[in-house]
Amino acid sequence: MARYIIRRLFTMVITMLVVSIIIFAVVEIAPGNVARNILGAYATPEQEKSMENQLGLDRPVAIRYISWLFGSDWQAERKIGRPLKEIVIQQGTVERFRQWWAVDEDGSLVRWGIQDGQLYKYTRQPDGSTVGVPDEGAWKTDENGVQYFWGVDNANRAVLWVKGQGSVEYRYEYSGWRKFENAPVDYIPLTKGLLRGDAGISLRYRAPVSELIASRLKNSGILAALAFLVSMPMGLLLGLLAGLNEGKPADRIISLFGLVTAASPDFATGIFLIMIFSLWLKILPGATVFASSTAILDNPKMLILPVLTASLVEMGYILRITRASVVEVVQSNYVRTAILKGLTRTQVVLRHVLRNSLLAPITVIMLHVNWLIGGLVVVESVFGYPGLGNFILNAALYKDVYAIEAASMFLILLAVGTQLIADIIYSFLNPRVRYA
Amino acid sequence: MAVDSTMIRITPAQLRWRRFKESVGLIFASPTAVLGLVIVLIWVFIAAFAPYLTHYTPYEQDYKNINKGPSAQHILGTDHLGRDVWARVAFGARTILLLAPISVGVAFLLGMVLGLPAGYFGGWVDELVMRILDSIMAFPTILLYMIIISAVGASPVNVVIAIAIGGAPGIARLIRALTLDIRTREYVAAARLRGDRPVQIMFREILPNCRGPLIVDLLLRIGYAAFYIGTLGFLGLGLPPPTPDWGGMVQEGHKFMTTNVWPVLSATVAIVTLVVGLNLFADGLREETMRYQ
Amino acid sequence: MKEDPILSVQNLAIAYKTRKGYIQAVRDVSFEIMPGENLGLVGESGCGKSTVAYSLVGFLGRNGRITNGRIIFKGQDMQSLDEKTLRKLRGAHIAMVYQEPMSSLNPTMRIGRQLAEALAAHTDLPAEEIRQRCIKALQDVYMPEPESILARYPHQLSGGQQQRVCIAMAMLNQPELLIMDEPTTALDVTVEAAVLDLVAELQEKFRTATLYISHNLGVIARVADKVGVMYAGELVELASTEQIYTHPLHPYTVGLMRCLPDVDAPRGTRELHPIPGRVPSPAEVPAGCIFAPRCEYAVPECSAGRPSFQEIAPGHFARCWRAREWLENPLWTKKPAKSSTYVCAKPESEEPILKVEDVRTYYPVPFTTVRSLIGLEKRRYVRAVDGVSLSVDCGYTLGIVGESGCGKSSLARTIVGLETPTGGKMEFLGIDISNEPVERRRREVIRHLQMVFQNPDGTLNPSYTVGDQIAMSLKRFRVVPANEVYGRVVQLLEAVKLNETYYHRLPRQLSGGEKQRVGIARAIASNPKMVICDEPVSALDVSVQAAVLMLLQEIQQQFQTAMILISHDLSSVRFFSDYVAVMYLGKIVEYGQVEEIFSPPSHPYTAALLAAVPRPDPTLKQEFVRLSGEIPSPVNPPAGCRFHTRCPYKLGEICEREEPPARRMSMDHVIYCHLPADTLQAIHPVIRRSA
């Protein structure tokens, strides 16, 4: 079994690799560009070019992919000639910053900057502050006599300054767009790469993707878990009821209900529920508006409709599979044997029907997690729910490639993980697999 | 051997007619299938005769009537640009009823090309195809659509491509499974013993005998395709704006729901009835064919 | 004082609801079972015998219902019982054993629990007592290590063991009535023989009244005291076993016996008389006597009215207008065998058409274990055919017999090229075909080496008409010019006793026998020099089997086609073959001319096979060579002689270690065994006619 799991995980890694390459390629060939998405429709061509340069988007796609996967610090180290180090700064209990520094000969952490045309070297002090000293001697000269310097700047990038030949840089800061003169001419955004646990910086939010995903994942997780808690028992129960009463009115009604809920697109179900409960009965809010991303559980009323929408579709599906499975088991020879042994109906159902008929639904539901995720994207979009689905949708529309990549990798992990769990559960429920 | 004296010679044409009657009989044996078929046919009718059933084109904007409820002029009211909702629903039926079957058709072709050889030859061919399919299927369909559409842009052709790529693995797997079963049948052995080539066997001996489960599956998939076309439209990844598209109507009208529910309600009811109708039809047919066996 | 019957069925009629309304599956069936008595119910598939059985326990499904008649069990009318009383009868007083043991046991529940709940449902015994009784019950059915069996799941047992468990389960509550529905049909002959022994022993021991259902006249003759013959939903004859087999009074019973090849009759001494026509479906029952359309003794009045079920002689009931005539003029007497006209003359100097030398066909074991799935285990192989050599001469028939899994079908598929051999050499018409799958064989080779398949439902492509499928071969091999194809197809249809109207029929409009005929027509369409028939009749009803066998024989004589007949049924092999090879676990254990195989000296396995065949003659008392254990897996065949694990004559270590030598008993007759020739001479199934 352990080896089987290893094999599955290996296949998963290959899948992730292939998918990540495809996504990079697809985003690459897609029309439109991120810089324009970030800057808005009114940006000038220079601004756009500067932005692309800063984000490293002007570098070849293969290099960007490798940087994303294995990191870019080792590329930058070769240019700078010093080792680089990422440190995490804790501020209070929640806020965390990541900073890149170069390690000086004496072991201190240093960065550089241009001030009044002069190169300054800033050394990090134990208390977190920096002390800057001019470092004009650090300039190097190439064969054409041009003075240049590769260093680390204060925005976590390896940059190339050329003396007297600064370009113009536009940076988005809290106060708005700022223009910098004497800016570097080349940039390498520093990252450790996915394989070393760094999912990169979202091009859109300028924040680490992993943190963005984590907070939204929590929201989606709550939604999915609640939906699962509602749909799973209901679906199994109704499916069992319908299957045991095959052909009778109860079955007809439940089956039709299952078909309608499973076949209706999620957004349609959501819209209907909003119309009924929010517009007509006015008892529940029709959209989710949260003051902060942590406040979801403070307002449980807002969760009801999204959860209900997500549950209904999934429930219809579970119900249909369970029913089909129960019908098949009820007609099996071993149930006939059980009945003719003289067992009561309840005994037959509990001992012989239940376990065998749950085999199919449980695995199918686990395999179905992709579908559930698709449903979440839509449900979150209907209700404006700040979850992962919404995040992915926006990332896709925005071409925020690192966000798409990270989210996709996570989803594949989730899908393969649940499949693995399904296999394990199945092997425990079905002795034929366990011992075969 | 006793020969049935009542058996007269049947011509192939009569035979085809008889088979056709049998399949029609199969549909009418199931009330579920009939109900589904009726719903679908109503939509087909609306789509076919859309210009004769509406007074407006789906693009005409009536600036005097914006976001109005139903009236004598506009039976389902107007949307936020003053366009007639009924006209947009009726013409929207054309869009979806055209795109859904086409995308399933393309998905079927892809699935057949992958599934038939995988099932028939087995071995490394099967291994390769299955790994490709696994990779695609390990990926949430909707995300797949989103990435494809956002990459290639929203257009009818691209929607078809996206949905075909998303649907092909399922069809390929079904065809593969059916092929795995059918290739062990003795008539396939008999065809080999008559010197048939693998391609002949796949298309002449195996494919025709997949048709029962395949037709039911394709019908279901047309329902899914309609489902996803609507969903893509709703997510803003469907057809570019002025095109009448049910999913897009819901997305546009979503913002104005508190003032005017009619565009959203009409489009939602439209998509739900169509998808449910297709599902009922496929489901009824499946139950009936299963009972037939 | 006359004892009361345990079970009395009176004028029972059962109907099933279908799309076209109710269909009468069973009409007017009456019989009684006395305490300790064994009633055998025999009939072809679809005659309603299982329906009768399930009606006795009130289990007809939602579609079925009793439309007439009464079932009285121990004085109670079963139809008047409520669900609760019925439940208390089921399992406790009436128990059942089913046809497919594998699917009749819950796959996810341990054997122990499944047994225990049968007891717990009807008694208040403490758990430990229940466990002890389950162990006892398993011991009664000779299950080795009963305690470990309790902890196992059904799939961990072989088919024979599963059926023993089912029997143990049925006997747990010591029921008054045991219903056995084809309990040995899914089992191999040698396993069947052991289960039948067990059934007989249990009957002796517990004196349980039994209703035993089977399609096999031989099996019924062994187990039953009284026999009912069913045809198309009606009981046509009912009498003591001896009366049925010696003085049958219904033409259908006679027909059944006359179409069975006799395993004890030397080749050429028996003729088969197939019953013409086919069993009417329940929807199209003829007005008069249901058997009249197929009856060779039918007179016009037979079709006029339906005969009633009458006691013709004491204890002998029959449903035939002319039954009383048959009392004076017996329909059937077992004629003394006519002297055989059959001579197996070996053709001189002629090269055999097919030569097979040391052919091996291994299949990789399918991925069942998780470990093999990921390629961590050494690839294992099913050694289906493991070193087989034989040759077939022009115009002769070679019969290959063996139980399921012995590799006979794999051998056939390897010869025609559907499988590629792993090793060895094959020559057909002097052309080497060893490593060529059929796709790479020359058209001449393919054309002359055709095959008839086992399963009538799979043999024809459901999408094409009968005529088209035959025509395809004609066109491919250009047997006749294109404009003569239609005429040739009709000729071929006529050669297999079908007519032109079948040309445009689809396979699903044909009965099993008709499909098999079309399969034969397709195989001979290219005028092949050799046809391999893989169990051509085993999926057919007995009355149809004879007709197809005779058709094959006729075709062989007419076209001088060489044939290989693959079968598990020794009687059809004896009826039909010139040479016979007996296979066990991928190897030939005995080879020779047909009569040499069926008479001593014999390989111990051949003798056991012969002894295991149930004879449709209750007067024959067999002395058995019974095999212990199950057939080993061909993945791990035993070393040395493969038969040593089950051989009652095992010599000792030599059998486990060394491949048995070929002992040549005559010019053609070879036995692969370590036993010395004189011992082999003494081995034979002893069959004695009781006085």
PDB file of N, CA, C and O in Angstrom, chain C residues 422-442:
ATOM      1  N   THR C 422       3.974 -18.152 -26.695  1.00  0.00           N
ATOM      2  CA  THR C 422       5.190 -17.684 -26.039  1.00  0.00           C
ATOM      3  C   THR C 422       6.391 -18.496 -26.532  1.00  0.00           C
ATOM      4  O   THR C 422       7.512 -18.019 -26.534  1.00  0.00           O
ATOM      5  N   GLY C 423       6.107 -19.709 -26.954  1.00  0.00           N
ATOM      6  CA  GLY C 423       7.188 -20.529 -27.477  1.00  0.00           C
ATOM      7  C   GLY C 423       6.627 -21.733 -28.201  1.00  0.00           C
ATOM      8  O   GLY C 423       5.429 -21.991 -28.170  1.00  0.00           O
ATOM      9  N   GLY C 424       7.493 -22.463 -28.882  1.00  0.00           N
ATOM     10  CA  GLY C 424       7.060 -23.665 -29.578  1.00  0.00           C
ATOM     11  C   GLY C 424       6.891 -23.419 -31.058  1.00  0.00           C
ATOM     12  O   GLY C 424       7.162 -22.335 -31.567  1.00  0.00           O
ATOM     13  N   LYS C 425       6.449 -24.475 -31.742  1.00  0.00           N
ATOM     14  CA  LYS C 425       6.401 -24.415 -33.197  1.00  0.00           C
ATOM     15  C   LYS C 425       5.056 -24.915 -33.695  1.00  0.00           C
ATOM     16  O   LYS C 425       4.517 -25.887 -33.177  1.00  0.00           O
ATOM     17  N   MET C 426       4.504 -24.210 -34.674  1.00  0.00           N
ATOM     18  CA  MET C 426       3.244 -24.667 -35.265  1.00  0.00           C
ATOM     19  C   MET C 426       3.384 -24.625 -36.778  1.00  0.00           C
ATOM     20  O   MET C 426       3.956 -23.699 -37.335  1.00  0.00           O
ATOM     21  N   GLU C 427       2.851 -25.667 -37.433  1.00  0.00           N
ATOM     22  CA  GLU C 427       2.889 -25.710 -38.892  1.00  0.00           C
ATOM     23  C   GLU C 427       1.506 -26.050 -39.393  1.00  0.00           C
ATOM     24  O   GLU C 427       0.883 -26.970 -38.894  1.00  0.00           O
ATOM     25  N   PHE C 428       1.025 -25.266 -40.352  1.00  0.00           N
ATOM     26  CA  PHE C 428      -0.292 -25.545 -40.921  1.00  0.00           C
ATOM     27  C   PHE C 428      -0.131 -25.597 -42.433  1.00  0.00           C
ATOM     28  O   PHE C 428       0.435 -24.675 -43.031  1.00  0.00           O
ATOM     29  N   LEU C 429      -0.594 -26.681 -43.047  1.00  0.00           N
ATOM     30  CA  LEU C 429      -0.427 -26.895 -44.482  1.00  0.00           C
ATOM     31  C   LEU C 429       1.039 -26.748 -44.880  1.00  0.00           C
ATOM     32  O   LEU C 429       1.361 -26.217 -45.931  1.00  0.00           O
ATOM     33  N   GLY C 430       1.911 -27.140 -43.963  1.00  0.00           N
ATOM     34  CA  GLY C 430       3.328 -27.059 -44.255  1.00  0.00           C
ATOM     35  C   GLY C 430       3.927 -25.671 -44.117  1.00  0.00           C
ATOM     36  O   GLY C 430       5.108 -25.467 -44.368  1.00  0.00           O
ATOM     37  N   ILE C 431       3.108 -24.696 -43.712  1.00  0.00           N
ATOM     38  CA  ILE C 431       3.628 -23.327 -43.551  1.00  0.00           C
ATOM     39  C   ILE C 431       3.857 -23.073 -42.070  1.00  0.00           C
ATOM     40  O   ILE C 431       3.017 -23.420 -41.239  1.00  0.00           O
ATOM     41  N   ASP C 432       4.959 -22.464 -41.748  1.00  0.00           N
ATOM     42  CA  ASP C 432       5.250 -22.178 -40.342  1.00  0.00           C
ATOM     43  C   ASP C 432       4.403 -20.996 -39.887  1.00  0.00           C
ATOM     44  O   ASP C 432       4.443 -19.912 -40.471  1.00  0.00           O
ATOM     45  N   ILE C 433       3.616 -21.205 -38.848  1.00  0.00           N
ATOM     46  CA  ILE C 433       2.750 -20.122 -38.367  1.00  0.00           C
ATOM     47  C   ILE C 433       3.036 -19.837 -36.896  1.00  0.00           C
ATOM     48  O   ILE C 433       2.215 -19.264 -36.187  1.00  0.00           O
ATOM     49  N   SER C 434       4.230 -20.213 -36.443  1.00  0.00           N
ATOM     50  CA  SER C 434       4.507 -20.165 -35.007  1.00  0.00           C
ATOM     51  C   SER C 434       4.326 -18.800 -34.390  1.00  0.00           C
ATOM     52  O   SER C 434       3.649 -18.640 -33.388  1.00  0.00           O
ATOM     53  N   ASN C 435       4.974 -17.789 -34.965  1.00  0.00           N
ATOM     54  CA  ASN C 435       4.988 -16.513 -34.274  1.00  0.00           C
ATOM     55  C   ASN C 435       4.129 -15.465 -34.952  1.00  0.00           C
ATOM     56  O   ASN C 435       4.364 -14.274 -34.810  1.00  0.00           O
ATOM     57  N   GLU C 436       3.151 -15.952 -35.713  1.00  0.00           N
ATOM     58  CA  GLU C 436       2.350 -14.997 -36.450  1.00  0.00           C
ATOM     59  C   GLU C 436       0.953 -14.906 -35.878  1.00  0.00           C
ATOM     60  O   GLU C 436       0.181 -15.844 -35.941  1.00  0.00           O
ATOM     61  N   PRO C 437       0.614 -13.764 -35.310  1.00  0.00           N
ATOM     62  CA  PRO C 437      -0.797 -13.563 -34.974  1.00  0.00           C
ATOM     63  C   PRO C 437      -1.573 -13.499 -36.279  1.00  0.00           C
ATOM     64  O   PRO C 437      -0.981 -13.312 -37.349  1.00  0.00           O
ATOM     65  N   VAL C 438      -2.864 -13.650 -36.185  1.00  0.00           N
ATOM     66  CA  VAL C 438      -3.669 -13.793 -37.397  1.00  0.00           C
ATOM     67  C   VAL C 438      -3.485 -12.596 -38.328  1.00  0.00           C
ATOM     68  O   VAL C 438      -3.538 -12.725 -39.555  1.00  0.00           O
ATOM     69  N   GLU C 439      -3.199 -11.414 -37.760  1.00  0.00           N
ATOM     70  CA  GLU C 439      -3.041 -10.228 -38.606  1.00  0.00           C
ATOM     71  C   GLU C 439      -1.868 -10.368 -39.576  1.00  0.00           C
ATOM     72  O   GLU C 439      -1.814  -9.687 -40.582  1.00  0.00           O
ATOM     73  N   ARG C 440      -0.892 -11.205 -39.193  1.00  0.00           N
ATOM     74  CA  ARG C 440       0.277 -11.294 -40.071  1.00  0.00           C
ATOM     75  C   ARG C 440       0.297 -12.585 -40.877  1.00  0.00           C
ATOM     76  O   ARG C 440       1.248 -12.857 -41.601  1.00  0.00           O
ATOM     77  N   ARG C 441      -0.771 -13.359 -40.748  1.00  0.00           N
ATOM     78  CA  ARG C 441      -0.770 -14.605 -41.512  1.00  0.00           C
ATOM     79  C   ARG C 441      -1.203 -14.349 -42.943  1.00  0.00           C
ATOM     80  O   ARG C 441      -1.942 -13.416 -43.219  1.00  0.00           O
ATOM     81  N   ARG C 442      -0.742 -15.256 -43.811  1.00  0.00           N
ATOM     82  CA  ARG C 442      -1.150 -15.149 -45.208  1.00  0.00           C
ATOM     83  C   ARG C 442      -2.646 -15.418 -45.340  1.00  0.00           C
ATOM     84  O   ARG C 442      -3.216 -16.185 -44.581  1.00  0.00           O
TER      85      ARG C 442
END
